Amino acid sequence: FCAGADLALAGFHPNPAVGPVAVVLSLASGAAARLEVYDAAGRSVVSQAVSELGPGRHVVSIGDGAHLAPGMYWLRLTQAGRTLQAKGLVVR
């Protein structure tokens, strides 16, 4: 995972997540960016703009984890026409 000004998506932190769920990512610029989380069935469970964070490495909270049922999730980070994906696991 690059801590510089490149677009990067490390995934859930911690992974697997047991309690609070956060996502570690890096934005390349201040351009519009979106973080999305999908469940195993492909349903969007989280979708939030993250461009206001600006360039660099960030840890983004996606709630207390209570709304994420145990299971596998796909994370998607999109910025300036680039899309990155990562997997995350929630256990209880």
mmCIF file with all atom_site columns, N, CA and C in Angstrom, residues 24-73:
data_model
loop_
_atom_site.group_PDB
_atom_site.id
_atom_site.type_symbol
_atom_site.label_atom_id
_atom_site.label_alt_id
_atom_site.label_comp_id
_atom_site.label_asym_id
_atom_site.label_entity_id
_atom_site.label_seq_id
_atom_site.pdbx_PDB_ins_code
_atom_site.Cartn_x
_atom_site.Cartn_y
_atom_site.Cartn_z
_atom_site.occupancy
_atom_site.B_iso_or_equiv
_atom_site.pdbx_formal_charge
_atom_site.auth_seq_id
_atom_site.auth_comp_id
_atom_site.auth_asym_id
_atom_site.auth_atom_id
_atom_site.pdbx_PDB_model_num
ATOM 1   N N  . VAL A 1 24 ? -8.908  1.824   4.634  1.00 0.00 ? 24 VAL A N  1
ATOM 2   C CA . VAL A 1 24 ? -7.660  2.550   4.418  1.00 0.00 ? 24 VAL A CA 1
ATOM 3   C C  . VAL A 1 24 ? -7.511  2.778   2.914  1.00 0.00 ? 24 VAL A C  1
ATOM 4   N N  . LEU A 1 25 ? -7.329  4.046   2.542  1.00 0.00 ? 25 LEU A N  1
ATOM 5   C CA . LEU A 1 25 ? -7.220  4.400   1.131  1.00 0.00 ? 25 LEU A CA 1
ATOM 6   C C  . LEU A 1 25 ? -6.290  5.586   0.962  1.00 0.00 ? 25 LEU A C  1
ATOM 7   N N  . SER A 1 26 ? -5.899  5.813   -0.260 1.00 0.00 ? 26 SER A N  1
ATOM 8   C CA . SER A 1 26 ? -5.088  6.977   -0.597 1.00 0.00 ? 26 SER A CA 1
ATOM 9   C C  . SER A 1 26 ? -5.667  7.597   -1.860 1.00 0.00 ? 26 SER A C  1
ATOM 10  N N  . LEU A 1 27 ? -5.828  8.913   -1.835 1.00 0.00 ? 27 LEU A N  1
ATOM 11  C CA . LEU A 1 27 ? -6.348  9.628   -3.001 1.00 0.00 ? 27 LEU A CA 1
ATOM 12  C C  . LEU A 1 27 ? -5.206  10.326  -3.728 1.00 0.00 ? 27 LEU A C  1
ATOM 13  N N  . ALA A 1 28 ? -5.274  10.333  -5.036 1.00 0.00 ? 28 ALA A N  1
ATOM 14  C CA . ALA A 1 28 ? -4.219  10.918  -5.857 1.00 0.00 ? 28 ALA A CA 1
ATOM 15  C C  . ALA A 1 28 ? -4.335  12.440  -5.955 1.00 0.00 ? 28 ALA A C  1
ATOM 16  N N  . SER A 1 29 ? -5.551  12.962  -5.783 1.00 0.00 ? 29 SER A N  1
ATOM 17  C CA . SER A 1 29 ? -5.783  14.397  -5.957 1.00 0.00 ? 29 SER A CA 1
ATOM 18  C C  . SER A 1 29 ? -7.062  14.789  -5.229 1.00 0.00 ? 29 SER A C  1
ATOM 19  N N  . GLY A 1 30 ? -7.472  16.028  -5.404 1.00 0.00 ? 30 GLY A N  1
ATOM 20  C CA . GLY A 1 30 ? -8.723  16.502  -4.822 1.00 0.00 ? 30 GLY A CA 1
ATOM 21  C C  . GLY A 1 30 ? -9.920  16.294  -5.738 1.00 0.00 ? 30 GLY A C  1
ATOM 22  N N  . ALA A 1 31 ? -9.720  15.572  -6.857 1.00 0.00 ? 31 ALA A N  1
ATOM 23  C CA . ALA A 1 31 ? -10.812 15.304  -7.801 1.00 0.00 ? 31 ALA A CA 1
ATOM 24  C C  . ALA A 1 31 ? -11.892 14.451  -7.138 1.00 0.00 ? 31 ALA A C  1
ATOM 25  N N  . ALA A 1 32 ? -13.078 14.495  -7.695 1.00 0.00 ? 32 ALA A N  1
ATOM 26  C CA . ALA A 1 32 ? -14.198 13.718  -7.164 1.00 0.00 ? 32 ALA A CA 1
ATOM 27  C C  . ALA A 1 32 ? -13.801 12.259  -6.982 1.00 0.00 ? 32 ALA A C  1
ATOM 28  N N  . ALA A 1 33 ? -14.148 11.706  -5.819 1.00 0.00 ? 33 ALA A N  1
ATOM 29  C CA . ALA A 1 33 ? -13.829 10.309  -5.507 1.00 0.00 ? 33 ALA A CA 1
ATOM 30  C C  . ALA A 1 33 ? -14.978 9.704   -4.724 1.00 0.00 ? 33 ALA A C  1
ATOM 31  N N  . ARG A 1 34 ? -15.216 8.403   -4.931 1.00 0.00 ? 34 ARG A N  1
ATOM 32  C CA . ARG A 1 34 ? -16.309 7.706   -4.261 1.00 0.00 ? 34 ARG A CA 1
ATOM 33  C C  . ARG A 1 34 ? -15.819 6.365   -3.762 1.00 0.00 ? 34 ARG A C  1
ATOM 34  N N  . LEU A 1 35 ? -16.222 6.054   -2.518 1.00 0.00 ? 35 LEU A N  1
ATOM 35  C CA . LEU A 1 35 ? -15.955 4.757   -1.910 1.00 0.00 ? 35 LEU A CA 1
ATOM 36  C C  . LEU A 1 35 ? -17.277 4.014   -1.821 1.00 0.00 ? 35 LEU A C  1
ATOM 37  N N  . GLU A 1 36 ? -17.293 2.777   -2.326 1.00 0.00 ? 36 GLU A N  1
ATOM 38  C CA . GLU A 1 36 ? -18.500 1.957   -2.296 1.00 0.00 ? 36 GLU A CA 1
ATOM 39  C C  . GLU A 1 36 ? -18.164 0.594   -1.711 1.00 0.00 ? 36 GLU A C  1
ATOM 40  N N  . VAL A 1 37 ? -19.123 0.043   -0.967 1.00 0.00 ? 37 VAL A N  1
ATOM 41  C CA . VAL A 1 37 ? -18.976 -1.292  -0.393 1.00 0.00 ? 37 VAL A CA 1
ATOM 42  C C  . VAL A 1 37 ? -20.179 -2.113  -0.842 1.00 0.00 ? 37 VAL A C  1
ATOM 43  N N  . TYR A 1 38 ? -19.904 -3.315  -1.376 1.00 0.00 ? 38 TYR A N  1
ATOM 44  C CA . TYR A 1 38 ? -20.942 -4.213  -1.878 1.00 0.00 ? 38 TYR A CA 1
ATOM 45  C C  . TYR A 1 38 ? -20.898 -5.517  -1.106 1.00 0.00 ? 38 TYR A C  1
ATOM 46  N N  . ASP A 1 39 ? -22.076 -6.094  -0.835 1.00 0.00 ? 39 ASP A N  1
ATOM 47  C CA . ASP A 1 39 ? -22.104 -7.400  -0.186 1.00 0.00 ? 39 ASP A CA 1
ATOM 48  C C  . ASP A 1 39 ? -21.876 -8.501  -1.222 1.00 0.00 ? 39 ASP A C  1
ATOM 49  N N  . ALA A 1 40 ? -21.849 -9.742  -0.777 1.00 0.00 ? 40 ALA A N  1
ATOM 50  C CA . ALA A 1 40 ? -21.549 -10.872 -1.662 1.00 0.00 ? 40 ALA A CA 1
ATOM 51  C C  . ALA A 1 40 ? -22.583 -11.037 -2.775 1.00 0.00 ? 40 ALA A C  1
ATOM 52  N N  . ALA A 1 41 ? -23.798 -10.518 -2.563 1.00 0.00 ? 41 ALA A N  1
ATOM 53  C CA . ALA A 1 41 ? -24.848 -10.604 -3.583 1.00 0.00 ? 41 ALA A CA 1
ATOM 54  C C  . ALA A 1 41 ? -24.778 -9.441  -4.579 1.00 0.00 ? 41 ALA A C  1
ATOM 55  N N  . GLY A 1 42 ? -23.806 -8.538  -4.387 1.00 0.00 ? 42 GLY A N  1
ATOM 56  C CA . GLY A 1 42 ? -23.657 -7.419  -5.305 1.00 0.00 ? 42 GLY A CA 1
ATOM 57  C C  . GLY A 1 42 ? -24.487 -6.199  -4.964 1.00 0.00 ? 42 GLY A C  1
ATOM 58  N N  . ARG A 1 43 ? -25.113 -6.198  -3.782 1.00 0.00 ? 43 ARG A N  1
ATOM 59  C CA . ARG A 1 43 ? -25.922 -5.044  -3.360 1.00 0.00 ? 43 ARG A CA 1
ATOM 60  C C  . ARG A 1 43 ? -25.018 -3.986  -2.727 1.00 0.00 ? 43 ARG A C  1
ATOM 61  N N  . SER A 1 44 ? -25.251 -2.738  -3.074 1.00 0.00 ? 44 SER A N  1
ATOM 62  C CA . SER A 1 44 ? -24.495 -1.635  -2.482 1.00 0.00 ? 44 SER A CA 1
ATOM 63  C C  . SER A 1 44 ? -24.962 -1.436  -1.043 1.00 0.00 ? 44 SER A C  1
ATOM 64  N N  . VAL A 1 45 ? -24.035 -1.492  -0.082 1.00 0.00 ? 45 VAL A N  1
ATOM 65  C CA . VAL A 1 45 ? -24.391 -1.300  1.323  1.00 0.00 ? 45 VAL A CA 1
ATOM 66  C C  . VAL A 1 45 ? -23.816 -0.007  1.883  1.00 0.00 ? 45 VAL A C  1
ATOM 67  N N  . VAL A 1 46 ? -22.805 0.545   1.230  1.00 0.00 ? 46 VAL A N  1
ATOM 68  C CA . VAL A 1 46 ? -22.223 1.836   1.610  1.00 0.00 ? 46 VAL A CA 1
ATOM 69  C C  . VAL A 1 46 ? -21.794 2.534   0.331  1.00 0.00 ? 46 VAL A C  1
ATOM 70  N N  . SER A 1 47 ? -22.107 3.811   0.237  1.00 0.00 ? 47 SER A N  1
ATOM 71  C CA . SER A 1 47 ? -21.648 4.611   -0.886 1.00 0.00 ? 47 SER A CA 1
ATOM 72  C C  . SER A 1 47 ? -21.453 6.027   -0.360 1.00 0.00 ? 47 SER A C  1
ATOM 73  N N  . GLN A 1 48 ? -20.213 6.492   -0.373 1.00 0.00 ? 48 GLN A N  1
ATOM 74  C CA . GLN A 1 48 ? -19.978 7.832   0.146  1.00 0.00 ? 48 GLN A CA 1
ATOM 75  C C  . GLN A 1 48 ? -18.882 8.535   -0.638 1.00 0.00 ? 48 GLN A C  1
ATOM 76  N N  . ALA A 1 49 ? -19.064 9.850   -0.809 1.00 0.00 ? 49 ALA A N  1
ATOM 77  C CA . ALA A 1 49 ? -18.049 10.674  -1.449 1.00 0.00 ? 49 ALA A CA 1
ATOM 78  C C  . ALA A 1 49 ? -16.894 10.834  -0.474 1.00 0.00 ? 49 ALA A C  1
ATOM 79  N N  . VAL A 1 50 ? -15.669 10.754  -0.997 1.00 0.00 ? 50 VAL A N  1
ATOM 80  C CA . VAL A 1 50 ? -14.494 10.907  -0.140 1.00 0.00 ? 50 VAL A CA 1
ATOM 81  C C  . VAL A 1 50 ? -13.538 11.975  -0.678 1.00 0.00 ? 50 VAL A C  1
ATOM 82  N N  . SER A 1 51 ? -13.942 12.696  -1.728 1.00 0.00 ? 51 SER A N  1
ATOM 83  C CA . SER A 1 51 ? -13.050 13.680  -2.338 1.00 0.00 ? 51 SER A CA 1
ATOM 84  C C  . SER A 1 51 ? -12.650 14.794  -1.392 1.00 0.00 ? 51 SER A C  1
ATOM 85  N N  . GLU A 1 52 ? -13.508 15.126  -0.422 1.00 0.00 ? 52 GLU A N  1
ATOM 86  C CA . GLU A 1 52 ? -13.210 16.234  0.493  1.00 0.00 ? 52 GLU A CA 1
ATOM 87  C C  . GLU A 1 52 ? -11.982 15.949  1.361  1.00 0.00 ? 52 GLU A C  1
ATOM 88  N N  . LEU A 1 53 ? -11.535 14.697  1.401  1.00 0.00 ? 53 LEU A N  1
ATOM 89  C CA . LEU A 1 53 ? -10.362 14.330  2.188  1.00 0.00 ? 53 LEU A CA 1
ATOM 90  C C  . LEU A 1 53 ? -9.075  14.867  1.573  1.00 0.00 ? 53 LEU A C  1
ATOM 91  N N  . GLY A 1 54 ? -9.075  15.087  0.263  1.00 0.00 ? 54 GLY A N  1
ATOM 92  C CA . GLY A 1 54 ? -7.893  15.590  -0.414 1.00 0.00 ? 54 GLY A CA 1
ATOM 93  C C  . GLY A 1 54 ? -6.868  14.500  -0.671 1.00 0.00 ? 54 GLY A C  1
ATOM 94  N N  . PRO A 1 55 ? -5.773  14.856  -1.338 1.00 0.00 ? 55 PRO A N  1
ATOM 95  C CA . PRO A 1 55 ? -4.768  13.858  -1.681 1.00 0.00 ? 55 PRO A CA 1
ATOM 96  C C  . PRO A 1 55 ? -4.054  13.309  -0.445 1.00 0.00 ? 55 PRO A C  1
ATOM 97  N N  . GLY A 1 56 ? -3.601  12.056  -0.559 1.00 0.00 ? 56 GLY A N  1
ATOM 98  C CA . GLY A 1 56 ? -2.848  11.420  0.518  1.00 0.00 ? 56 GLY A CA 1
ATOM 99  C C  . GLY A 1 56 ? -3.582  10.239  1.119  1.00 0.00 ? 56 GLY A C  1
ATOM 100 N N  . ARG A 1 57 ? -2.975  9.685   2.185  1.00 0.00 ? 57 ARG A N  1
ATOM 101 C CA . ARG A 1 57 ? -3.497  8.484   2.859  1.00 0.00 ? 57 ARG A CA 1
ATOM 102 C C  . ARG A 1 57 ? -4.555  8.867   3.887  1.00 0.00 ? 57 ARG A C  1
ATOM 103 N N  . HIS A 1 58 ? -5.634  8.067   3.942  1.00 0.00 ? 58 HIS A N  1
ATOM 104 C CA . HIS A 1 58 ? -6.733  8.332   4.863  1.00 0.00 ? 58 HIS A CA 1
ATOM 105 C C  . HIS A 1 58 ? -7.291  7.023   5.420  1.00 0.00 ? 58 HIS A C  1
ATOM 106 N N  . VAL A 1 59 ? -7.854  7.106   6.621  1.00 0.00 ? 59 VAL A N  1
ATOM 107 C CA . VAL A 1 59 ? -8.603  6.007   7.212  1.00 0.00 ? 59 VAL A CA 1
ATOM 108 C C  . VAL A 1 59 ? -10.032 6.517   7.351  1.00 0.00 ? 59 VAL A C  1
ATOM 109 N N  . VAL A 1 60 ? -10.949 5.909   6.608  1.00 0.00 ? 60 VAL A N  1
ATOM 110 C CA . VAL A 1 60 ? -12.337 6.368   6.533  1.00 0.00 ? 60 VAL A CA 1
ATOM 111 C C  . VAL A 1 60 ? -13.224 5.417   7.324  1.00 0.00 ? 60 VAL A C  1
ATOM 112 N N  . SER A 1 61 ? -13.924 5.941   8.333  1.00 0.00 ? 61 SER A N  1
ATOM 113 C CA . SER A 1 61 ? -14.856 5.137   9.106  1.00 0.00 ? 61 SER A CA 1
ATOM 114 C C  . SER A 1 61 ? -16.125 4.922   8.295  1.00 0.00 ? 61 SER A C  1
ATOM 115 N N  . ILE A 1 62 ? -16.626 3.693   8.301  1.00 0.00 ? 62 ILE A N  1
ATOM 116 C CA . ILE A 1 62 ? -17.891 3.433   7.609  1.00 0.00 ? 62 ILE A CA 1
ATOM 117 C C  . ILE A 1 62 ? -18.942 2.990   8.626  1.00 0.00 ? 62 ILE A C  1
ATOM 118 N N  . GLY A 1 63 ? -18.916 3.611   9.788  1.00 0.00 ? 63 GLY A N  1
ATOM 119 C CA . GLY A 1 63 ? -19.891 3.310   10.821 1.00 0.00 ? 63 GLY A CA 1
ATOM 120 C C  . GLY A 1 63 ? -19.311 2.364   11.853 1.00 0.00 ? 63 GLY A C  1
ATOM 121 N N  . ASP A 1 64 ? -20.152 1.928   12.761 1.00 0.00 ? 64 ASP A N  1
ATOM 122 C CA . ASP A 1 64 ? -19.678 1.067   13.856 1.00 0.00 ? 64 ASP A CA 1
ATOM 123 C C  . ASP A 1 64 ? -19.628 -0.401  13.457 1.00 0.00 ? 64 ASP A C  1
ATOM 124 N N  . GLY A 1 65 ? -19.941 -0.698  12.216 1.00 0.00 ? 65 GLY A N  1
ATOM 125 C CA . GLY A 1 65 ? -19.906 -2.076  11.745 1.00 0.00 ? 65 GLY A CA 1
ATOM 126 C C  . GLY A 1 65 ? -21.182 -2.841  12.023 1.00 0.00 ? 65 GLY A C  1
ATOM 127 N N  . ALA A 1 66 ? -22.075 -2.290  12.848 1.00 0.00 ? 66 ALA A N  1
ATOM 128 C CA . ALA A 1 66 ? -23.293 -3.005  13.222 1.00 0.00 ? 66 ALA A CA 1
ATOM 129 C C  . ALA A 1 66 ? -24.196 -3.247  12.009 1.00 0.00 ? 66 ALA A C  1
ATOM 130 N N  . HIS A 1 67 ? -24.160 -2.351  11.025 1.00 0.00 ? 67 HIS A N  1
ATOM 131 C CA . HIS A 1 67 ? -25.024 -2.508  9.849  1.00 0.00 ? 67 HIS A CA 1
ATOM 132 C C  . HIS A 1 67 ? -24.428 -3.464  8.820  1.00 0.00 ? 67 HIS A C  1
ATOM 133 N N  . LEU A 1 68 ? -23.210 -3.901  9.019  1.00 0.00 ? 68 LEU A N  1
ATOM 134 C CA . LEU A 1 68 ? -22.611 -4.868  8.106  1.00 0.00 ? 68 LEU A CA 1
ATOM 135 C C  . LEU A 1 68 ? -22.734 -6.266  8.702  1.00 0.00 ? 68 LEU A C  1
ATOM 136 N N  . ALA A 1 69 ? -23.529 -7.090  8.069  1.00 0.00 ? 69 ALA A N  1
ATOM 137 C CA . ALA A 1 69 ? -23.697 -8.467  8.534  1.00 0.00 ? 69 ALA A CA 1
ATOM 138 C C  . ALA A 1 69 ? -22.395 -9.232  8.307  1.00 0.00 ? 69 ALA A C  1
ATOM 139 N N  . PRO A 1 70 ? -22.154 -10.286 9.076  1.00 0.00 ? 70 PRO A N  1
ATOM 140 C CA . PRO A 1 70 ? -20.958 -11.094 8.830  1.00 0.00 ? 70 PRO A CA 1
ATOM 141 C C  . PRO A 1 70 ? -20.946 -11.586 7.383  1.00 0.00 ? 70 PRO A C  1
ATOM 142 N N  . GLY A 1 71 ? -19.772 -11.547 6.768  1.00 0.00 ? 71 GLY A N  1
ATOM 143 C CA . GLY A 1 71 ? -19.643 -12.026 5.400  1.00 0.00 ? 71 GLY A CA 1
ATOM 144 C C  . GLY A 1 71 ? -18.540 -11.317 4.653  1.00 0.00 ? 71 GLY A C  1
ATOM 145 N N  . MET A 1 72 ? -18.426 -11.646 3.377  1.00 0.00 ? 72 MET A N  1
ATOM 146 C CA . MET A 1 72 ? -17.413 -11.069 2.487  1.00 0.00 ? 72 MET A CA 1
ATOM 147 C C  . MET A 1 72 ? -17.998 -9.844  1.794  1.00 0.00 ? 72 MET A C  1
ATOM 148 N N  . TYR A 1 73 ? -17.173 -8.819  1.644  1.00 0.00 ? 73 TYR A N  1
ATOM 149 C CA . TYR A 1 73 ? -17.582 -7.581  0.993  1.00 0.00 ? 73 TYR A CA 1
ATOM 150 C C  . TYR A 1 73 ? -16.537 -7.187  -0.038 1.00 0.00 ? 73 TYR A C  1
#
